[in-house]
Amino acid sequence: MLILAKEPLPGRVKTRLTPPYTPRQAAWLAEAMLTDSLHAMLAAPVERRLLVLEGTAGAWLPPGIEVAPQAQGSLDERLAAAFELCTGPAVLIGMDTPQVTPAVLAPAFALDAWQGCDAWFGPAADGGFWALGLAHPDPALLRGVPMDAPDTGDQQRRRLTEAGLRVRDLPVLRDVDTAADARAVAADAPRTRFAAALALLAQSGQQ
């Protein structure tokens, strides 16, 4: 399993949370959501756990997770390069779905997950996607897919099916890009580190 992420530094991560949050607060929220995602990966029944990181790992990184540097280039190129680090079935998620749980990921890690299936696809509520699993990682399945379009998810899924892959879907999740996303995700997953961090900001009168 892989997570593609940025080091949670002020002004470098989750900039669409600013405003209403300051760059430092946005980075703190980013660290919380990344930590939630990393612990979901730790709980997944997988042989290898890999964080593909832009930046440097900090104290927030729990033990048991490898770190590899993220490639340069556009998001499709970085995603493609991440899958090049794998030689067998792999599932990749981002850092901005702190509500992800082992139960949400379970279908893609079941003993029969790859029987009659070549790819797992997790659509995002904003039209993108939050998860992609490939039985045989092929960077060509990602390169050239526009990652900033309203129908990015549809285009990526179409790329898979047009390549002849049998695709199964994971649940739709809302990723955290804006303050409205943050409030909605925290309400749906109140026991996460992310929800706790957002609540502390609210209690301090920030939002």
Coordinates of N, CA and C in Angstrom, one line a residue:
M1 N 0.8 -1.2 0.0 CA 0.0 0.0 0.0 C 0.9 1.2 0.0
L2 N 0.4 2.3 -0.7 CA 1.2 3.5 -0.8 C 0.3 4.7 -0.4
I3 N 1.0 5.7 0.1 CA 0.3 7.0 0.3 C 1.2 8.1 -0.3
L4 N 0.6 8.9 -1.2 CA 1.2 10.0 -1.8 C 1.0 11.2 -1.0
A5 N 2.0 11.9 -0.5 CA 1.8 13.0 0.4 C 2.9 14.1 0.3
K6 N 2.5 15.3 0.8 CA 3.5 16.4 1.0 C 3.8 16.5 2.4
E7 N 5.0 16.9 2.7 CA 5.4 17.3 4.1 C 4.5 18.4 4.5
P8 N 3.9 18.3 5.7 CA 3.0 19.4 6.2 C 3.7 20.6 6.6
L9 N 4.1 21.5 5.7 CA 4.8 22.7 6.0 C 3.9 23.9 5.7
P10 N 3.9 24.9 6.5 CA 3.1 26.1 6.2 C 3.4 26.7 4.9
G11 N 2.3 27.0 4.1 CA 2.5 27.6 2.8 C 2.8 26.7 1.7
R12 N 3.0 25.4 2.1 CA 3.3 24.4 1.0 C 2.3 23.3 0.9
V13 N 1.4 23.3 1.8 CA 0.4 22.2 1.8 C -1.0 22.7 2.2
K14 N -2.0 22.2 1.5 CA -3.4 22.5 1.8 C -3.6 24.0 1.8
T15 N -3.1 24.7 0.7 CA -3.2 26.1 0.6 C -4.7 26.6 0.4
R16 N -5.5 25.7 -0.1 CA -6.9 26.1 -0.2 C -7.7 26.3 1.1
L17 N -7.1 25.8 2.2 CA -7.7 26.1 3.5 C -7.4 27.5 4.0
T18 N -6.5 28.2 3.2 CA -6.1 29.6 3.6 C -6.6 30.6 2.6
P19 N -7.5 31.5 3.1 CA -8.2 31.5 4.3 C -9.4 30.5 4.3
P20 N -10.0 30.3 5.5 CA -10.0 31.1 6.7 C -8.8 30.7 7.6
Y21 N -8.1 29.6 7.4 CA -7.1 29.2 8.3 C -5.8 29.9 7.9
T22 N -4.9 30.1 8.8 CA -3.6 30.6 8.5 C -2.7 29.5 7.9
P23 N -1.7 29.8 7.2 CA -0.8 28.7 6.7 C -0.3 27.7 7.7
R24 N 0.0 28.2 8.9 CA 0.4 27.3 10.0 C -0.7 26.4 10.5
Q25 N -1.9 26.9 10.6 CA -3.1 26.1 11.0 C -3.4 25.1 9.9
A26 N -3.3 25.5 8.6 CA -3.6 24.6 7.5 C -2.5 23.4 7.5
A27 N -1.3 23.7 7.8 CA -0.2 22.7 7.9 C -0.5 21.8 9.1
W28 N -1.0 22.3 10.2 CA -1.3 21.5 11.4 C -2.5 20.5 11.0
L29 N -3.5 21.0 10.3 CA -4.6 20.2 9.9 C -4.1 19.1 8.9
A30 N -3.2 19.5 8.0 CA -2.6 18.6 7.1 C -1.9 17.5 7.8
E31 N -1.1 17.8 8.8 CA -0.4 16.8 9.6 C -1.3 15.8 10.2
A32 N -2.4 16.3 10.7 CA -3.4 15.5 11.4 C -4.1 14.5 10.4
M33 N -4.4 15.0 9.2 CA -5.1 14.1 8.2 C -4.1 13.1 7.7
L34 N -2.8 13.5 7.5 CA -1.8 12.6 7.1 C -1.6 11.5 8.1
T35 N -1.5 11.9 9.4 CA -1.4 10.9 10.4 C -2.5 9.9 10.5
D36 N -3.7 10.4 10.3 CA -4.9 9.5 10.2 C -4.7 8.5 9.1
S37 N -4.3 9.0 7.9 CA -4.1 8.1 6.8 C -3.0 7.1 7.0
L38 N -1.9 7.5 7.6 CA -0.8 6.6 7.9 C -1.2 5.5 8.8
H39 N -2.0 5.8 9.8 CA -2.4 4.8 10.8 C -3.5 3.8 10.1
A40 N -4.2 4.3 9.2 CA -5.1 3.4 8.4 C -4.2 2.5 7.6
M41 N -3.1 3.0 7.0 CA -2.2 2.1 6.3 C -1.6 1.0 7.2
L42 N -1.2 1.5 8.4 CA -0.6 0.5 9.4 C -1.6 -0.6 9.7
A43 N -2.9 -0.3 9.7 CA -3.9 -1.3 10.1 C -4.2 -2.2 8.9
A44 N -3.8 -1.9 7.7 CA -4.2 -2.7 6.6 C -3.3 -3.9 6.5
P45 N -3.9 -5.0 6.1 CA -3.2 -6.3 6.0 C -2.4 -6.4 4.8
V46 N -1.3 -5.7 4.7 CA -0.4 -5.6 3.5 C 1.0 -6.0 3.9
E47 N 1.8 -6.4 2.9 CA 3.2 -6.8 3.1 C 4.1 -5.6 3.1
R48 N 3.8 -4.5 2.5 CA 4.7 -3.4 2.4 C 3.9 -2.1 2.5
R49 N 4.4 -1.2 3.3 CA 3.7 0.1 3.5 C 4.7 1.2 3.1
L50 N 4.3 2.0 2.2 CA 5.3 3.0 1.6 C 4.6 4.4 1.5
L51 N 5.3 5.4 2.1 CA 4.9 6.8 2.0 C 5.8 7.4 0.9
V52 N 5.2 7.9 -0.1 CA 5.9 8.5 -1.2 C 5.7 10.0 -1.0
L53 N 6.8 10.6 -0.5 CA 6.8 11.9 0.1 C 7.5 13.0 -0.6
E54 N 6.8 14.2 -0.8 CA 7.5 15.4 -1.2 C 7.9 16.1 0.1
G55 N 9.2 16.1 0.3 CA 9.7 16.8 1.5 C 10.4 15.8 2.4
T56 N 10.5 16.0 3.7 CA 11.2 15.2 4.7 C 10.2 14.7 5.8
A57 N 10.4 13.5 6.1 CA 9.5 12.9 7.2 C 9.9 13.5 8.5
G58 N 8.9 13.7 9.4 CA 9.1 14.3 10.7 C 8.6 13.3 11.8
A59 N 8.4 13.8 13.0 CA 8.1 13.0 14.1 C 6.7 12.4 14.0
W60 N 5.9 12.9 13.0 CA 4.6 12.4 12.8 C 4.6 11.1 12.1
L61 N 5.7 10.6 11.6 CA 5.8 9.3 10.8 C 5.9 8.2 11.8
P62 N 4.9 7.3 11.9 CA 5.0 6.2 12.8 C 6.0 5.1 12.3
P63 N 6.5 4.3 13.1 CA 7.4 3.2 12.7 C 6.7 2.2 11.8
G64 N 7.4 1.5 11.0 CA 6.8 0.4 10.2 C 6.5 0.9 8.8
I65 N 6.8 2.1 8.4 CA 6.5 2.6 7.1 C 7.7 3.1 6.4
E66 N 7.9 2.6 5.2 CA 9.1 3.0 4.4 C 8.7 4.4 3.8
V67 N 9.8 5.2 3.5 CA 9.6 6.5 2.8 C 10.5 6.5 1.5
A68 N 9.8 6.9 0.5 CA 10.5 7.1 -0.8 C 10.2 8.5 -1.3
P69 N 11.2 9.2 -1.9 CA 11.0 10.5 -2.4 C 10.0 10.5 -3.6
Q70 N 9.2 11.6 -3.6 CA 8.2 11.7 -4.6 C 8.9 12.3 -5.9
A71 N 8.5 11.8 -7.0 CA 9.1 12.3 -8.3 C 8.7 13.7 -8.6
Q72 N 9.4 14.3 -9.5 CA 9.0 15.7 -10.0 C 8.0 15.6 -11.1
G73 N 7.4 16.7 -11.4 CA 6.4 16.8 -12.5 C 5.0 17.0 -12.0
S74 N 4.1 16.8 -13.0 CA 2.7 17.0 -12.7 C 2.2 15.8 -11.9
L75 N 0.9 16.0 -11.4 CA 0.4 14.9 -10.5 C 0.3 13.6 -11.2
D76 N -0.1 13.5 -12.5 CA -0.2 12.2 -13.1 C 1.2 11.6 -13.2
E77 N 2.2 12.4 -13.5 CA 3.6 11.8 -13.5 C 4.0 11.3 -12.1
R78 N 3.7 12.0 -11.1 CA 4.1 11.6 -9.7 C 3.3 10.4 -9.3
L79 N 2.1 10.3 -9.7 CA 1.3 9.0 -9.4 C 1.9 7.8 -10.2
A80 N 2.2 8.1 -11.4 CA 2.8 7.0 -12.3 C 4.1 6.5 -11.7
A81 N 4.9 7.5 -11.3 CA 6.2 7.1 -10.7 C 6.1 6.4 -9.4
A82 N 5.1 6.7 -8.6 CA 4.8 6.0 -7.4 C 4.5 4.5 -7.6
F83 N 3.7 4.2 -8.6 CA 3.4 2.9 -9.0 C 4.6 2.1 -9.5
E84 N 5.6 2.9 -10.1 CA 6.8 2.2 -10.6 C 7.6 1.6 -9.5
L85 N 7.3 2.0 -8.2 CA 8.0 1.5 -7.1 C 7.5 0.1 -6.7
C86 N 6.5 -0.3 -7.3 CA 5.8 -1.6 -6.9 C 6.0 -2.7 -8.0
T87 N 6.1 -3.9 -7.5 CA 6.2 -5.0 -8.5 C 5.0 -6.0 -8.4
G88 N 4.1 -5.7 -7.5 CA 2.9 -6.6 -7.5 C 1.7 -5.7 -7.2
P89 N 0.6 -6.3 -6.8 CA -0.6 -5.6 -6.6 C -0.4 -4.5 -5.6
A90 N -0.9 -3.3 -5.9 CA -0.7 -2.1 -5.0 C -1.9 -1.2 -5.0
V91 N -2.2 -0.7 -3.8 CA -3.3 0.3 -3.7 C -2.7 1.6 -3.2
L92 N -3.0 2.7 -3.9 CA -2.5 4.0 -3.5 C -3.6 4.9 -3.1
I93 N -3.4 5.7 -2.0 CA -4.3 6.7 -1.6 C -3.5 8.0 -1.4
G94 N -4.3 9.1 -1.2 CA -3.7 10.4 -0.9 C -3.7 10.6 0.6
M95 N -3.3 11.8 1.0 CA -3.2 12.2 2.4 C -4.4 12.9 2.9
D96 N -5.4 13.2 2.0 CA -6.5 14.1 2.4 C -7.8 13.5 2.6
T97 N -7.8 12.2 2.9 CA -9.1 11.5 3.3 C -8.9 10.9 4.7
P98 N -8.9 11.8 5.7 CA -8.6 11.2 7.1 C -9.7 10.3 7.6
Q99 N -10.8 10.3 6.9 CA -11.9 9.4 7.4 C -11.7 8.0 6.9
V100 N -10.7 7.7 6.1 CA -10.5 6.4 5.6 C -10.2 5.4 6.7
T101 N -10.8 4.2 6.7 CA -10.6 3.3 7.7 C -10.2 1.9 7.1
P102 N -9.8 1.0 8.0 CA -9.5 -0.4 7.4 C -10.8 -1.0 6.8
A103 N -12.0 -0.7 7.4 CA -13.2 -1.2 6.8 C -13.5 -0.7 5.4
V104 N -13.2 0.6 5.2 CA -13.4 1.2 3.9 C -12.4 0.5 2.9
L105 N -11.2 0.3 3.3 CA -10.2 -0.3 2.4 C -10.3 -1.8 2.3
A106 N -11.1 -2.5 3.2 CA -11.1 -3.9 3.3 C -11.3 -4.6 1.9
P107 N -12.3 -4.2 1.1 CA -12.5 -5.0 -0.1 C -11.3 -5.1 -1.0
A108 N -10.4 -4.1 -1.0 CA -9.2 -4.1 -1.9 C -8.1 -4.9 -1.3
F109 N -8.3 -5.3 0.0 CA -7.2 -6.1 0.7 C -7.8 -7.5 1.1
A110 N -8.9 -7.9 0.7 CA -9.5 -9.2 1.0 C -8.7 -10.3 0.2
L111 N -8.8 -11.5 0.7 CA -8.1 -12.6 0.1 C -8.5 -12.8 -1.4
D112 N -9.7 -12.4 -1.7 CA -10.2 -12.6 -3.1 C -10.2 -11.2 -3.9
A113 N -9.5 -10.2 -3.3 CA -9.6 -8.9 -3.9 C -9.2 -8.8 -5.4
W114 N -8.3 -9.7 -5.8 CA -7.8 -9.6 -7.2 C -8.3 -10.7 -8.1
Q115 N -9.3 -11.5 -7.5 CA -9.9 -12.6 -8.3 C -10.9 -11.9 -9.3
G116 N -10.7 -12.0 -10.5 CA -11.6 -11.4 -11.5 C -11.6 -9.9 -11.4
C117 N -10.5 -9.3 -11.0 CA -10.4 -7.9 -10.8 C -9.0 -7.4 -11.1
D118 N -8.8 -6.4 -11.9 CA -7.5 -5.9 -12.2 C -7.2 -4.5 -11.6
A119 N -8.3 -3.8 -11.1 CA -8.1 -2.5 -10.6 C -9.2 -2.2 -9.6
W120 N -8.8 -1.4 -8.5 CA -9.8 -0.9 -7.6 C -9.8 0.6 -7.7
F121 N -10.9 1.2 -7.7 CA -11.1 2.6 -7.9 C -11.9 3.3 -6.8
G122 N -11.4 4.3 -6.2 CA -12.1 5.0 -5.1 C -12.5 6.4 -5.6
P123 N -13.7 6.6 -6.0 CA -14.1 8.0 -6.5 C -14.2 9.0 -5.4
A124 N -13.9 10.2 -5.7 CA -14.0 11.3 -4.7 C -15.3 12.1 -5.1
A125 N -15.8 12.7 -4.0 CA -17.1 13.5 -4.2 C -16.9 14.7 -5.1
D126 N -15.7 15.2 -5.2 CA -15.5 16.4 -6.1 C -15.2 16.1 -7.5
G127 N -15.3 14.8 -7.9 CA -15.1 14.4 -9.3 C -13.7 13.8 -9.5
G128 N -12.9 13.8 -8.5 CA -11.6 13.2 -8.7 C -11.6 11.7 -8.2
F129 N -10.5 11.3 -7.6 CA -10.5 10.0 -7.0 C -9.5 10.0 -5.8
W130 N -9.8 9.2 -4.8 CA -9.0 9.1 -3.6 C -8.2 7.9 -3.5
A131 N -8.5 6.9 -4.3 CA -7.8 5.6 -4.2 C -7.7 5.0 -5.6
L132 N -6.6 4.3 -5.8 CA -6.4 3.5 -7.0 C -5.6 2.3 -6.7
G133 N -6.1 1.2 -7.1 CA -5.3 -0.1 -6.9 C -5.1 -0.8 -8.2
L134 N -4.0 -1.3 -8.4 CA -3.6 -2.0 -9.7 C -3.0 -3.3 -9.4
A135 N -3.6 -4.4 -10.0 CA -3.0 -5.7 -9.9 C -1.6 -5.8 -10.5
H136 N -1.4 -5.1 -11.6 CA -0.2 -5.0 -12.3 C 0.1 -3.6 -12.6
P137 N 0.8 -2.9 -11.6 CA 1.1 -1.5 -11.8 C 1.7 -1.1 -13.1
D138 N 1.0 -0.2 -13.8 CA 1.5 0.2 -15.2 C 1.4 1.7 -15.2
P139 N 2.5 2.4 -15.2 CA 2.5 3.9 -15.2 C 1.7 4.5 -16.3
A140 N 1.7 3.8 -17.4 CA 1.0 4.3 -18.6 C -0.5 4.5 -18.4
L141 N -1.0 3.8 -17.3 CA -2.5 3.9 -17.0 C -2.8 5.3 -16.4
L142 N -1.8 6.0 -16.0 CA -2.0 7.3 -15.3 C -1.4 8.5 -16.1
R143 N -0.3 8.3 -16.8 CA 0.3 9.4 -17.5 C -0.6 10.0 -18.5
G144 N -0.8 11.3 -18.5 CA -1.6 12.0 -19.5 C -3.0 12.2 -19.0
V145 N -3.5 11.6 -17.9 CA -4.8 11.9 -17.4 C -4.8 13.2 -16.7
P146 N -5.6 14.2 -17.1 CA -5.7 15.5 -16.5 C -6.2 15.4 -15.1
M147 N -5.4 15.9 -14.1 CA -5.7 15.7 -12.7 C -6.4 16.9 -12.1
D148 N -6.7 17.9 -12.8 CA -7.3 19.1 -12.3 C -8.6 19.4 -13.0
A149 N -9.2 18.4 -13.6 CA -10.5 18.6 -14.3 C -11.7 18.2 -13.4
P150 N -12.9 18.7 -13.7 CA -14.0 18.3 -12.9 C -14.4 16.8 -13.1
D151 N -13.9 16.2 -14.2 CA -14.2 14.8 -14.4 C -13.0 14.0 -14.4
T152 N -12.0 14.4 -13.6 CA -10.7 13.6 -13.5 C -11.0 12.1 -13.2
G153 N -11.9 11.9 -12.2 CA -12.2 10.5 -11.8 C -12.8 9.7 -13.0
D154 N -13.7 10.3 -13.7 CA -14.3 9.6 -14.8 C -13.2 9.3 -15.9
Q155 N -12.4 10.3 -16.1 CA -11.3 10.1 -17.1 C -10.4 9.0 -16.7
Q156 N -10.0 9.0 -15.4 CA -9.1 7.9 -15.0 C -9.7 6.6 -15.0
R157 N -10.9 6.5 -14.6 CA -11.6 5.2 -14.6 C -11.8 4.7 -16.1
R158 N -12.1 5.6 -17.0 CA -12.2 5.3 -18.4 C -10.9 4.8 -18.9
R159 N -9.8 5.4 -18.5 CA -8.5 4.9 -19.0 C -8.3 3.4 -18.6
L160 N -8.7 3.1 -17.4 CA -8.6 1.7 -16.9 C -9.4 0.7 -17.8
T161 N -10.7 1.1 -17.9 CA -11.6 0.2 -18.7 C -11.2 0.1 -20.1
E162 N -10.8 1.2 -20.7 CA -10.4 1.2 -22.1 C -9.1 0.3 -22.3
A163 N -8.3 0.1 -21.3 CA -7.2 -0.7 -21.3 C -7.5 -2.2 -21.1
G164 N -8.8 -2.4 -20.9 CA -9.3 -3.8 -20.8 C -9.3 -4.3 -19.4
L165 N -9.1 -3.4 -18.4 CA -9.0 -3.8 -17.0 C -10.5 -4.0 -16.4
R166 N -10.6 -5.0 -15.6 CA -11.8 -5.2 -14.8 C -11.7 -4.4 -13.5
V167 N -12.6 -3.4 -13.4 CA -12.5 -2.5 -12.3 C -13.6 -2.7 -11.3
R168 N -13.3 -2.6 -10.0 CA -14.2 -2.6 -8.9 C -14.1 -1.3 -8.2
D169 N -15.2 -0.9 -7.6 CA -15.2 0.5 -6.9 C -15.2 0.4 -5.4
L170 N -14.5 1.3 -4.8 CA -14.6 1.5 -3.4 C -15.6 2.6 -3.1
P171 N -16.0 2.9 -1.9 CA -17.0 3.9 -1.6 C -16.5 5.3 -2.0
V172 N -17.4 6.1 -2.3 CA -17.1 7.6 -2.6 C -16.8 8.2 -1.3
L173 N -15.6 9.0 -1.3 CA -15.2 9.7 -0.1 C -15.0 11.2 -0.5
R174 N -15.2 12.1 0.5 CA -14.9 13.5 0.2 C -13.5 13.8 0.7
D175 N -12.7 14.3 -0.2 CA -11.3 14.7 0.3 C -11.4 16.1 0.8
V176 N -10.4 16.5 1.6 CA -10.3 17.8 2.3 C -9.5 18.8 1.4
D177 N -10.1 19.7 0.8 CA -9.5 20.8 0.1 C -9.8 22.1 0.7
T178 N -11.1 22.3 1.0 CA -11.5 23.6 1.5 C -12.0 23.5 3.0
A179 N -12.3 24.7 3.6 CA -12.8 24.7 4.9 C -14.1 24.0 5.0
A180 N -15.0 24.1 4.0 CA -16.3 23.4 4.0 C -16.0 21.9 4.0
D181 N -15.1 21.4 3.2 CA -14.7 20.0 3.2 C -14.3 19.6 4.6
A182 N -13.4 20.4 5.2 CA -12.9 20.0 6.5 C -14.0 19.8 7.5
R183 N -15.0 20.7 7.5 CA -16.1 20.6 8.5 C -16.9 19.4 8.2
A184 N -17.2 19.1 6.9 CA -18.0 18.0 6.6 C -17.3 16.6 6.9
V185 N -16.0 16.5 6.6 CA -15.3 15.3 6.9 C -15.2 15.1 8.4
A186 N -14.9 16.1 9.1 CA -14.8 16.0 10.6 C -16.1 15.6 11.2
A187 N -17.2 16.1 10.7 CA -18.5 15.7 11.2 C -18.8 14.2 10.9
D188 N -18.3 13.7 9.7 CA -18.5 12.3 9.4 C -17.6 11.4 10.1
A189 N -16.4 11.9 10.5 CA -15.5 11.0 11.2 C -15.0 11.8 12.5
P190 N -15.8 11.9 13.5 CA -15.5 12.7 14.7 C -14.4 12.1 15.6
R191 N -14.0 10.9 15.4 CA -13.0 10.3 16.3 C -11.6 10.3 15.6
T192 N -11.5 11.0 14.5 CA -10.2 11.1 13.9 C -9.3 12.2 14.5
R193 N -8.0 12.0 14.3 CA -7.1 13.1 14.8 C -7.4 14.4 14.1
F194 N -7.8 14.3 12.8 CA -8.2 15.5 12.1 C -9.4 16.2 12.7
A195 N -10.4 15.5 13.1 CA -11.6 16.1 13.7 C -11.2 16.8 15.0
A196 N -10.3 16.1 15.8 CA -9.9 16.7 17.0 C -9.1 18.0 16.8
A197 N -8.2 18.0 15.8 CA -7.5 19.2 15.5 C -8.4 20.3 15.1
L198 N -9.4 20.0 14.3 CA -10.3 21.0 13.8 C -11.1 21.6 15.0
A199 N -11.5 20.7 15.9 CA -12.3 21.1 17.1 C -11.5 22.0 18.0
L200 N -10.2 21.8 18.1 CA -9.3 22.6 18.9 C -9.2 24.0 18.3
L201 N -9.1 24.1 17.0 CA -9.1 25.4 16.3 C -10.5 26.2 16.6
A202 N -11.5 25.4 16.5 CA -12.8 26.0 16.8 C -12.9 26.5 18.2
Q203 N -12.4 25.7 19.2 CA -12.5 26.1 20.6 C -11.6 27.3 20.9
S204 N -10.6 27.5 20.1 CA -9.7 28.6 20.3 C -10.2 29.9 19.6
G205 N -11.4 29.7 18.9 CA -11.9 30.9 18.3 C -11.4 31.2 16.9
Q206 N -10.7 30.2 16.3 CA -10.1 30.4 15.0 C -11.2 30.2 13.9
Q207 N -12.0 29.1 14.1 CA -13.1 28.9 13.1 C -14.1 28.0 13.9

